[in-house]
Amino acid sequence: MDIETSVVGTVTVVRLKAPRLDAAQSIRFKENLRGLAETGADHILLDMGEVTFMDSSGLGAVVNVMKLVGSRQRMELAALTPAVAKVFQLTRMDRVFTIHATVADALNAGLKAAG
Amino acid sequence: MQTSGIRTFTISIAIRSVQDEVAGSVLRICDWLASHAIAPAIRSEVELVLAEALNNVVEHGYLYSPDGAIEIAVSLSDVQLTTTIVDSGRKFDHLPEGQAANPEDLALADLPEGGFGWALIRTLTENVTLERVGDRNRLTLVHRIEDRQHVPG
């Protein structure tokens, strides 16, 4: 899975470039994000705007990375497409993650918290 | 006087127990549903349910062996969509309930990374049944579509 990263202040924005976060992609996703978590990025924002499908394998991979990032760093999500948001809602995992409507919203929230 | 003009359309796909083929078959079925004017919201749910059920066969039925045969058949009528998935993997004893705990009550380290699939399948289908047919597992999933087809968006 390709990812594009950009750093905005203390936030590392990670844009997923694959349309499907599913069983076929979940291992690659975890590998990619593991490296990022280990560089110690303080605040990771997962931009899921290009992901149009996520199943429970994909969700599990996101949880796995969240646990890896741990409580020292923060990981939040942004730009969930409707099908992906639905999976978070049905599994109640939307109560566990901080989910922003857009990357801009997330960055504004982050900047306010830092300032 | 009415003639029983219920038409049923069916698609059948045979794949091997490989995740890329699972994804391919799910996409083909969704395209087929689109060609029959099934609403996007319904197609989205079917896509998820199919992915979950097929992943389960790959992971638990065939234990990730790529050599397993999976037969998928989807029948579409005005009222419902019926999917059957047949495999020759390990005997599938019973349908799991699915996710138990409320994740918001759990500590970060205790969050589940799996086990969501069956709860999703149960929530999004009208009916799920499991049968043993000879040495094969047959899973049948029913989606009701009658009242939902003409809901906009």
PDB file of C-alpha atoms in Angstrom:
ATOM      1  CA  MET A   1       0.000   0.000   0.000  1.00  0.00           C
ATOM      2  CA  ASP A   2       1.376   3.393  -0.956  1.00  0.00           C
ATOM      3  CA  ILE A   3       1.278   6.190   1.547  1.00  0.00           C
ATOM      4  CA  GLU A   4       2.142   9.869   1.244  1.00  0.00           C
ATOM      5  CA  THR A   5       3.341  11.670   4.335  1.00  0.00           C
ATOM      6  CA  SER A   6       3.607  15.371   5.025  1.00  0.00           C
ATOM      7  CA  VAL A   7       4.496  17.141   8.223  1.00  0.00           C
ATOM      8  CA  VAL A   8       2.473  20.127   9.404  1.00  0.00           C
ATOM      9  CA  GLY A   9       3.857  21.458  12.657  1.00  0.00           C
ATOM     10  CA  THR A  10       3.820  18.567  15.087  1.00  0.00           C
ATOM     11  CA  VAL A  11       1.404  16.538  12.957  1.00  0.00           C
ATOM     12  CA  THR A  12       2.488  13.885  10.492  1.00  0.00           C
ATOM     13  CA  VAL A  13      -0.313  13.549   7.974  1.00  0.00           C
ATOM     14  CA  VAL A  14      -0.368  10.091   6.405  1.00  0.00           C
ATOM     15  CA  ARG A  15      -2.520   9.838   3.313  1.00  0.00           C
ATOM     16  CA  LEU A  16      -3.387   6.278   2.327  1.00  0.00           C
ATOM     17  CA  LYS A  17      -3.185   5.870  -1.430  1.00  0.00           C
ATOM     18  CA  ALA A  18      -5.084   2.594  -1.757  1.00  0.00           C
ATOM     19  CA  PRO A  19      -8.842   2.475  -2.294  1.00  0.00           C
ATOM     20  CA  ARG A  20      -9.313  -0.740  -0.292  1.00  0.00           C
ATOM     21  CA  LEU A  21      -8.133  -1.401   3.235  1.00  0.00           C
ATOM     22  CA  ASP A  22      -8.970  -5.086   3.400  1.00  0.00           C
ATOM     23  CA  ALA A  23      -7.452  -8.492   4.127  1.00  0.00           C
ATOM     24  CA  ALA A  24      -5.232  -8.276   1.036  1.00  0.00           C
ATOM     25  CA  GLN A  25      -3.854  -4.879   2.103  1.00  0.00           C
ATOM     26  CA  SER A  26      -3.795  -5.036   5.874  1.00  0.00           C
ATOM     27  CA  ILE A  27      -0.329  -6.546   6.291  1.00  0.00           C
ATOM     28  CA  ARG A  28       1.282  -3.982   3.992  1.00  0.00           C
ATOM     29  CA  PHE A  29      -0.601  -1.206   5.776  1.00  0.00           C
ATOM     30  CA  LYS A  30       0.692  -2.339   9.163  1.00  0.00           C
ATOM     31  CA  GLU A  31       4.248  -2.599   7.851  1.00  0.00           C
ATOM     32  CA  ASN A  32       4.144   0.898   6.413  1.00  0.00           C
ATOM     33  CA  LEU A  33       2.689   2.469   9.516  1.00  0.00           C
ATOM     34  CA  ARG A  34       4.925   0.558  11.906  1.00  0.00           C
ATOM     35  CA  GLY A  35       7.971   2.313  10.473  1.00  0.00           C
ATOM     36  CA  LEU A  36       6.306   5.645  10.999  1.00  0.00           C
ATOM     37  CA  ALA A  37       5.319   4.912  14.561  1.00  0.00           C
ATOM     38  CA  GLU A  38       8.871   3.905  15.327  1.00  0.00           C
ATOM     39  CA  THR A  39      10.317   7.202  14.089  1.00  0.00           C
ATOM     40  CA  GLY A  40       8.492   8.726  17.036  1.00  0.00           C
ATOM     41  CA  ALA A  41       6.179  11.085  15.155  1.00  0.00           C
ATOM     42  CA  ASP A  42       4.304  12.850  17.959  1.00  0.00           C
ATOM     43  CA  HIS A  43       0.937  13.186  16.371  1.00  0.00           C
ATOM     44  CA  ILE A  44      -0.110  11.027  13.429  1.00  0.00           C
ATOM     45  CA  LEU A  45      -3.147  11.901  11.354  1.00  0.00           C
ATOM     46  CA  LEU A  46      -4.403   9.139   9.087  1.00  0.00           C
ATOM     47  CA  ASP A  47      -6.025  10.743   6.039  1.00  0.00           C
ATOM     48  CA  MET A  48      -8.435   8.097   4.743  1.00  0.00           C
ATOM     49  CA  GLY A  49      -9.998  10.226   2.032  1.00  0.00           C
ATOM     50  CA  GLU A  50      -9.026   7.820  -0.751  1.00  0.00           C
ATOM     51  CA  VAL A  51     -10.154   4.660   1.050  1.00  0.00           C
ATOM     52  CA  THR A  52     -13.592   3.681  -0.223  1.00  0.00           C
ATOM     53  CA  PHE A  53     -13.778   0.232   1.350  1.00  0.00           C
ATOM     54  CA  MET A  54     -12.598  -1.156   4.673  1.00  0.00           C
ATOM     55  CA  ASP A  55     -13.510  -4.514   6.174  1.00  0.00           C
ATOM     56  CA  SER A  56     -12.817  -5.932   9.622  1.00  0.00           C
ATOM     57  CA  SER A  57      -9.280  -6.916   8.589  1.00  0.00           C
ATOM     58  CA  GLY A  58      -8.604  -3.326   7.643  1.00  0.00           C
ATOM     59  CA  LEU A  59     -10.145  -2.083  10.873  1.00  0.00           C
ATOM     60  CA  GLY A  60      -8.020  -4.547  12.820  1.00  0.00           C
ATOM     61  CA  ALA A  61      -4.938  -3.198  11.093  1.00  0.00           C
ATOM     62  CA  VAL A  62      -5.838   0.367  12.072  1.00  0.00           C
ATOM     63  CA  VAL A  63      -6.357  -0.770  15.680  1.00  0.00           C
ATOM     64  CA  ASN A  64      -3.038  -2.604  15.579  1.00  0.00           C
ATOM     65  CA  VAL A  65      -1.237   0.552  14.513  1.00  0.00           C
ATOM     66  CA  MET A  66      -3.110   2.578  17.118  1.00  0.00           C
ATOM     67  CA  LYS A  67      -1.893   0.208  19.811  1.00  0.00           C
ATOM     68  CA  LEU A  68       1.634   0.394  18.432  1.00  0.00           C
ATOM     69  CA  VAL A  69       1.587   4.180  18.536  1.00  0.00           C
ATOM     70  CA  GLY A  70       0.444   3.784  22.117  1.00  0.00           C
ATOM     71  CA  SER A  71      -0.321   6.446  24.610  1.00  0.00           C
ATOM     72  CA  ARG A  72       2.938   8.348  24.236  1.00  0.00           C
ATOM     73  CA  GLN A  73       2.023   9.480  20.737  1.00  0.00           C
ATOM     74  CA  ARG A  74      -1.392  10.308  19.336  1.00  0.00           C
ATOM     75  CA  MET A  75      -3.064   8.933  16.248  1.00  0.00           C
ATOM     76  CA  GLU A  76      -6.284  10.334  14.870  1.00  0.00           C
ATOM     77  CA  LEU A  77      -8.301   9.755  11.720  1.00  0.00           C
ATOM     78  CA  ALA A  78      -9.744  12.103   9.129  1.00  0.00           C
ATOM     79  CA  ALA A  79     -11.853  12.137   5.973  1.00  0.00           C
ATOM     80  CA  LEU A  80     -13.586   8.811   6.372  1.00  0.00           C
ATOM     81  CA  THR A  81     -15.711   7.956   3.354  1.00  0.00           C
ATOM     82  CA  PRO A  82     -19.284   6.805   4.129  1.00  0.00           C
ATOM     83  CA  ALA A  83     -18.659   3.066   3.762  1.00  0.00           C
ATOM     84  CA  VAL A  84     -15.611   3.257   6.023  1.00  0.00           C
ATOM     85  CA  ALA A  85     -17.382   5.447   8.590  1.00  0.00           C
ATOM     86  CA  LYS A  86     -20.180   2.893   8.689  1.00  0.00           C
ATOM     87  CA  VAL A  87     -17.801   0.115   9.704  1.00  0.00           C
ATOM     88  CA  PHE A  88     -16.420   2.260  12.526  1.00  0.00           C
ATOM     89  CA  GLN A  89     -19.980   2.997  13.672  1.00  0.00           C
ATOM     90  CA  LEU A  90     -21.262  -0.578  13.464  1.00  0.00           C
ATOM     91  CA  THR A  91     -18.323  -1.870  15.507  1.00  0.00           C
ATOM     92  CA  ARG A  92     -18.499   1.104  17.910  1.00  0.00           C
ATOM     93  CA  MET A  93     -14.861   1.785  17.171  1.00  0.00           C
ATOM     94  CA  ASP A  94     -15.861   5.364  16.349  1.00  0.00           C
ATOM     95  CA  ARG A  95     -16.026   5.821  20.141  1.00  0.00           C
ATOM     96  CA  VAL A  96     -12.429   4.775  20.524  1.00  0.00           C
ATOM     97  CA  PHE A  97     -10.790   6.848  17.793  1.00  0.00           C
ATOM     98  CA  THR A  98     -10.841  10.597  17.387  1.00  0.00           C
ATOM     99  CA  ILE A  99     -12.305  11.074  13.918  1.00  0.00           C
ATOM    100  CA  HIS A 100     -12.281  14.390  12.063  1.00  0.00           C
ATOM    101  CA  ALA A 101     -14.430  15.244   9.071  1.00  0.00           C
ATOM    102  CA  THR A 102     -11.496  16.698   7.161  1.00  0.00           C
ATOM    103  CA  VAL A 103      -7.747  16.958   7.425  1.00  0.00           C
ATOM    104  CA  ALA A 104      -8.138  20.728   7.789  1.00  0.00           C
ATOM    105  CA  ASP A 105     -10.424  20.272  10.798  1.00  0.00           C
ATOM    106  CA  ALA A 106      -7.920  17.927  12.381  1.00  0.00           C
ATOM    107  CA  LEU A 107      -5.009  20.289  11.830  1.00  0.00           C
ATOM    108  CA  ASN A 108      -6.991  23.227  13.207  1.00  0.00           C
ATOM    109  CA  ALA A 109      -7.858  21.217  16.289  1.00  0.00           C
ATOM    110  CA  GLY A 110      -4.234  20.162  16.686  1.00  0.00           C
ATOM    111  CA  LEU A 111      -2.892  23.667  16.267  1.00  0.00           C
ATOM    112  CA  LYS A 112      -5.357  25.006  18.839  1.00  0.00           C
ATOM    113  CA  ALA A 113      -4.299  22.314  21.289  1.00  0.00           C
ATOM    114  CA  ALA A 114      -0.634  23.143  20.755  1.00  0.00           C
ATOM    115  CA  GLY A 115      -1.101  26.923  20.929  1.00  0.00           C
TER     116      GLY A 115
ATOM    117  CA  MET B   1     -55.563 -12.092 -11.643  1.00  0.00           C
ATOM    118  CA  GLN B   2     -51.798 -11.936 -11.345  1.00  0.00           C
ATOM    119  CA  THR B   3     -49.242 -14.132 -12.946  1.00  0.00           C
ATOM    120  CA  SER B   4     -46.323 -14.893 -10.689  1.00  0.00           C
ATOM    121  CA  GLY B   5     -43.760 -12.930 -12.625  1.00  0.00           C
ATOM    122  CA  ILE B   6     -41.008 -13.136 -10.074  1.00  0.00           C
ATOM    123  CA  ARG B   7     -37.750 -13.120 -11.923  1.00  0.00           C
ATOM    124  CA  THR B   8     -34.556 -14.266 -10.355  1.00  0.00           C
ATOM    125  CA  PHE B   9     -31.106 -13.459 -11.651  1.00  0.00           C
ATOM    126  CA  THR B  10     -28.087 -15.428 -10.552  1.00  0.00           C
ATOM    127  CA  ILE B  11     -24.343 -15.046 -10.772  1.00  0.00           C
ATOM    128  CA  SER B  12     -21.949 -17.872  -9.876  1.00  0.00           C
ATOM    129  CA  ILE B  13     -18.240 -17.445  -9.303  1.00  0.00           C
ATOM    130  CA  ALA B  14     -15.609 -20.035  -8.373  1.00  0.00           C
ATOM    131  CA  ILE B  15     -12.382 -18.819  -6.776  1.00  0.00           C
ATOM    132  CA  ARG B  16      -9.410 -20.143  -4.875  1.00  0.00           C
ATOM    133  CA  SER B  17      -8.866 -19.269  -1.243  1.00  0.00           C
ATOM    134  CA  VAL B  18      -6.587 -16.321  -2.019  1.00  0.00           C
ATOM    135  CA  GLN B  19      -7.329 -12.817  -0.704  1.00  0.00           C
ATOM    136  CA  ASP B  20      -6.835 -11.119  -4.061  1.00  0.00           C
ATOM    137  CA  GLU B  21      -9.368 -13.480  -5.625  1.00  0.00           C
ATOM    138  CA  VAL B  22     -11.768 -12.805  -2.779  1.00  0.00           C
ATOM    139  CA  ALA B  23     -11.528  -9.075  -3.430  1.00  0.00           C
ATOM    140  CA  GLY B  24     -11.913  -9.636  -7.173  1.00  0.00           C
ATOM    141  CA  SER B  25     -15.030 -11.738  -6.754  1.00  0.00           C
ATOM    142  CA  VAL B  26     -16.592  -9.184  -4.405  1.00  0.00           C
ATOM    143  CA  LEU B  27     -16.017  -6.421  -6.939  1.00  0.00           C
ATOM    144  CA  ARG B  28     -17.460  -8.507  -9.776  1.00  0.00           C
ATOM    145  CA  ILE B  29     -20.576  -9.220  -7.751  1.00  0.00           C
ATOM    146  CA  CYS B  30     -20.997  -5.546  -6.877  1.00  0.00           C
ATOM    147  CA  ASP B  31     -20.672  -4.610 -10.563  1.00  0.00           C
ATOM    148  CA  TRP B  32     -23.283  -7.221 -11.389  1.00  0.00           C
ATOM    149  CA  LEU B  33     -25.618  -5.793  -8.745  1.00  0.00           C
ATOM    150  CA  ALA B  34     -25.064  -2.313 -10.180  1.00  0.00           C
ATOM    151  CA  SER B  35     -26.015  -3.642 -13.616  1.00  0.00           C
ATOM    152  CA  HIS B  36     -29.310  -4.714 -12.032  1.00  0.00           C
ATOM    153  CA  ALA B  37     -29.833  -1.255 -10.581  1.00  0.00           C
ATOM    154  CA  ILE B  38     -29.384  -2.278  -6.972  1.00  0.00           C
ATOM    155  CA  ALA B  39     -29.059   0.865  -4.826  1.00  0.00           C
ATOM    156  CA  PRO B  40     -25.524   1.925  -3.797  1.00  0.00           C
ATOM    157  CA  ALA B  41     -26.288   1.655  -0.090  1.00  0.00           C
ATOM    158  CA  ILE B  42     -27.344  -1.973  -0.512  1.00  0.00           C
ATOM    159  CA  ARG B  43     -24.351  -2.759  -2.716  1.00  0.00           C
ATOM    160  CA  SER B  44     -22.072  -1.308  -0.068  1.00  0.00           C
ATOM    161  CA  GLU B  45     -23.526  -3.564   2.606  1.00  0.00           C
ATOM    162  CA  VAL B  46     -23.341  -6.632   0.393  1.00  0.00           C
ATOM    163  CA  GLU B  47     -19.738  -5.813  -0.428  1.00  0.00           C
ATOM    164  CA  LEU B  48     -18.832  -5.783   3.246  1.00  0.00           C
ATOM    165  CA  VAL B  49     -20.778  -8.921   4.152  1.00  0.00           C
ATOM    166  CA  LEU B  50     -19.269 -10.863   1.246  1.00  0.00           C
ATOM    167  CA  ALA B  51     -15.754  -9.759   2.150  1.00  0.00           C
ATOM    168  CA  GLU B  52     -16.238 -10.781   5.760  1.00  0.00           C
ATOM    169  CA  ALA B  53     -17.753 -14.185   4.968  1.00  0.00           C
ATOM    170  CA  LEU B  54     -15.160 -15.007   2.325  1.00  0.00           C
ATOM    171  CA  ASN B  55     -12.254 -13.851   4.497  1.00  0.00           C
ATOM    172  CA  ASN B  56     -13.573 -16.190   7.158  1.00  0.00           C
ATOM    173  CA  VAL B  57     -13.390 -19.118   4.733  1.00  0.00           C
ATOM    174  CA  VAL B  58      -9.822 -18.220   3.730  1.00  0.00           C
ATOM    175  CA  GLU B  59      -8.642 -17.755   7.304  1.00  0.00           C
ATOM    176  CA  HIS B  60     -10.561 -20.334   9.289  1.00  0.00           C
ATOM    177  CA  GLY B  61     -11.762 -22.770   6.669  1.00  0.00           C
ATOM    178  CA  TYR B  62      -8.604 -23.113   4.660  1.00  0.00           C
ATOM    179  CA  LEU B  63      -6.138 -21.712   7.239  1.00  0.00           C
ATOM    180  CA  TYR B  64      -4.633 -19.438   4.589  1.00  0.00           C
ATOM    181  CA  SER B  65      -3.885 -22.308   2.233  1.00  0.00           C
ATOM    182  CA  PRO B  66      -4.190 -20.912  -1.316  1.00  0.00           C
ATOM    183  CA  ASP B  67      -5.435 -24.201  -2.730  1.00  0.00           C
ATOM    184  CA  GLY B  68      -8.976 -24.213  -1.415  1.00  0.00           C
ATOM    185  CA  ALA B  69     -12.002 -24.007  -3.685  1.00  0.00           C
ATOM    186  CA  ILE B  70     -14.761 -21.524  -2.878  1.00  0.00           C
ATOM    187  CA  GLU B  71     -18.026 -21.328  -4.822  1.00  0.00           C
ATOM    188  CA  ILE B  72     -20.110 -18.204  -4.547  1.00  0.00           C
ATOM    189  CA  ALA B  73     -23.622 -17.860  -5.919  1.00  0.00           C
ATOM    190  CA  VAL B  74     -25.776 -14.758  -5.613  1.00  0.00           C
ATOM    191  CA  SER B  75     -29.458 -14.783  -6.539  1.00  0.00           C
ATOM    192  CA  LEU B  76     -31.428 -11.614  -6.917  1.00  0.00           C
ATOM    193  CA  SER B  77     -35.203 -11.262  -6.881  1.00  0.00           C
ATOM    194  CA  ASP B  78     -37.437  -8.251  -6.321  1.00  0.00           C
ATOM    195  CA  VAL B  79     -37.558  -9.046  -2.643  1.00  0.00           C
ATOM    196  CA  GLN B  80     -34.174 -10.268  -1.593  1.00  0.00           C
ATOM    197  CA  LEU B  81     -30.637 -11.111  -2.389  1.00  0.00           C
ATOM    198  CA  THR B  82     -29.471 -14.579  -1.416  1.00  0.00           C
ATOM    199  CA  THR B  83     -25.798 -15.467  -1.305  1.00  0.00           C
ATOM    200  CA  THR B  84     -24.461 -18.964  -0.819  1.00  0.00           C
ATOM    201  CA  ILE B  85     -20.811 -19.656  -0.147  1.00  0.00           C
ATOM    202  CA  VAL B  86     -19.651 -23.251  -0.350  1.00  0.00           C
ATOM    203  CA  ASP B  87     -16.213 -24.465   0.673  1.00  0.00           C
ATOM    204  CA  SER B  88     -14.456 -27.745   1.413  1.00  0.00           C
ATOM    205  CA  GLY B  89     -12.398 -26.399   4.278  1.00  0.00           C
ATOM    206  CA  ARG B  90     -12.393 -27.341   7.927  1.00  0.00           C
ATOM    207  CA  LYS B  91     -15.776 -28.173   9.293  1.00  0.00           C
ATOM    208  CA  PHE B  92     -17.523 -24.985  10.295  1.00  0.00           C
ATOM    209  CA  ASP B  93     -19.263 -26.016  13.494  1.00  0.00           C
ATOM    210  CA  HIS B  94     -21.343 -23.049  14.451  1.00  0.00           C
ATOM    211  CA  LEU B  95     -21.838 -19.421  13.604  1.00  0.00           C
ATOM    212  CA  PRO B  96     -19.953 -17.196  16.015  1.00  0.00           C
ATOM    213  CA  GLU B  97     -21.945 -14.457  17.718  1.00  0.00           C
ATOM    214  CA  GLY B  98     -19.386 -11.788  17.038  1.00  0.00           C
ATOM    215  CA  GLN B  99     -17.961  -8.909  18.994  1.00  0.00           C
ATOM    216  CA  ALA B 100     -18.788  -9.064  22.693  1.00  0.00           C
ATOM    217  CA  ALA B 101     -17.362  -6.113  24.604  1.00  0.00           C
ATOM    218  CA  ASN B 102     -18.022  -2.438  24.040  1.00  0.00           C
ATOM    219  CA  PRO B 103     -14.672  -1.226  22.780  1.00  0.00           C
ATOM    220  CA  GLU B 104     -15.070   2.171  24.440  1.00  0.00           C
ATOM    221  CA  ASP B 105     -14.892   0.388  27.807  1.00  0.00           C
ATOM    222  CA  LEU B 106     -11.547  -1.208  27.061  1.00  0.00           C
ATOM    223  CA  ALA B 107      -8.026  -0.003  27.665  1.00  0.00           C
ATOM    224  CA  LEU B 108      -6.009   0.750  24.539  1.00  0.00           C
ATOM    225  CA  ALA B 109      -3.871  -2.336  24.896  1.00  0.00           C
ATOM    226  CA  ASP B 110      -6.947  -4.542  25.189  1.00  0.00           C
ATOM    227  CA  LEU B 111      -8.710  -3.343  22.053  1.00  0.00           C
ATOM    228  CA  PRO B 112      -9.656  -6.223  19.777  1.00  0.00           C
ATOM    229  CA  GLU B 113      -7.987  -6.424  16.376  1.00  0.00           C
ATOM    230  CA  GLY B 114     -10.352  -9.049  15.114  1.00  0.00           C
ATOM    231  CA  GLY B 115     -13.632 -10.743  15.737  1.00  0.00           C
ATOM    232  CA  PHE B 116     -15.716  -7.942  14.287  1.00  0.00           C
ATOM    233  CA  GLY B 117     -16.683  -9.842  11.170  1.00  0.00           C
ATOM    234  CA  TRP B 118     -19.573 -11.944  12.413  1.00  0.00           C
ATOM    235  CA  ALA B 119     -21.233  -9.081  14.249  1.00  0.00           C
ATOM    236  CA  LEU B 120     -21.066  -7.073  11.016  1.00  0.00           C
ATOM    237  CA  ILE B 121     -22.502  -9.961   9.026  1.00  0.00           C
ATOM    238  CA  ARG B 122     -25.354 -10.453  11.473  1.00  0.00           C
ATOM    239  CA  THR B 123     -26.207  -6.768  11.652  1.00  0.00           C
ATOM    240  CA  LEU B 124     -26.267  -6.306   7.901  1.00  0.00           C
ATOM    241  CA  THR B 125     -28.206  -9.409   6.881  1.00  0.00           C
ATOM    242  CA  GLU B 126     -31.770 -10.524   7.428  1.00  0.00           C
ATOM    243  CA  ASN B 127     -30.725 -14.125   7.938  1.00  0.00           C
ATOM    244  CA  VAL B 128     -27.553 -16.223   8.139  1.00  0.00           C
ATOM    245  CA  THR B 129     -27.567 -20.015   8.080  1.00  0.00           C
ATOM    246  CA  LEU B 130     -24.837 -22.587   8.102  1.00  0.00           C
ATOM    247  CA  GLU B 131     -25.242 -26.128   6.797  1.00  0.00           C
ATOM    248  CA  ARG B 132     -22.985 -29.071   6.401  1.00  0.00           C
ATOM    249  CA  VAL B 133     -23.521 -30.721   2.999  1.00  0.00           C
ATOM    250  CA  GLY B 134     -21.417 -33.867   2.729  1.00  0.00           C
ATOM    251  CA  ASP B 135     -17.877 -32.706   3.381  1.00  0.00           C
ATOM    252  CA  ARG B 136     -18.640 -29.098   2.528  1.00  0.00           C
ATOM    253  CA  ASN B 137     -19.730 -26.036   4.438  1.00  0.00           C
ATOM    254  CA  ARG B 138     -22.554 -23.988   2.973  1.00  0.00           C
ATOM    255  CA  LEU B 139     -23.205 -20.526   4.314  1.00  0.00           C
ATOM    256  CA  THR B 140     -26.387 -18.766   3.194  1.00  0.00           C
ATOM    257  CA  LEU B 141     -26.833 -15.018   3.655  1.00  0.00           C
ATOM    258  CA  VAL B 142     -30.064 -13.179   2.944  1.00  0.00           C
ATOM    259  CA  HIS B 143     -30.343  -9.443   2.366  1.00  0.00           C
ATOM    260  CA  ARG B 144     -33.792  -7.991   2.158  1.00  0.00           C
ATOM    261  CA  ILE B 145     -34.033  -5.413  -0.569  1.00  0.00           C
ATOM    262  CA  GLU B 146     -37.723  -4.971  -1.250  1.00  0.00           C
ATOM    263  CA  ASP B 147     -38.350  -1.910   0.901  1.00  0.00           C
ATOM    264  CA  ARG B 148     -34.984  -0.330   0.362  1.00  0.00           C
ATOM    265  CA  GLN B 149     -34.491  -0.182  -3.355  1.00  0.00           C
ATOM    266  CA  HIS B 150     -36.103   3.147  -3.975  1.00  0.00           C
ATOM    267  CA  VAL B 151     -34.735   5.034  -1.012  1.00  0.00           C
ATOM    268  CA  PRO B 152     -32.668   7.865  -2.460  1.00  0.00           C
ATOM    269  CA  GLY B 153     -28.926   8.047  -1.743  1.00  0.00           C
TER     270      GLY B 153
END
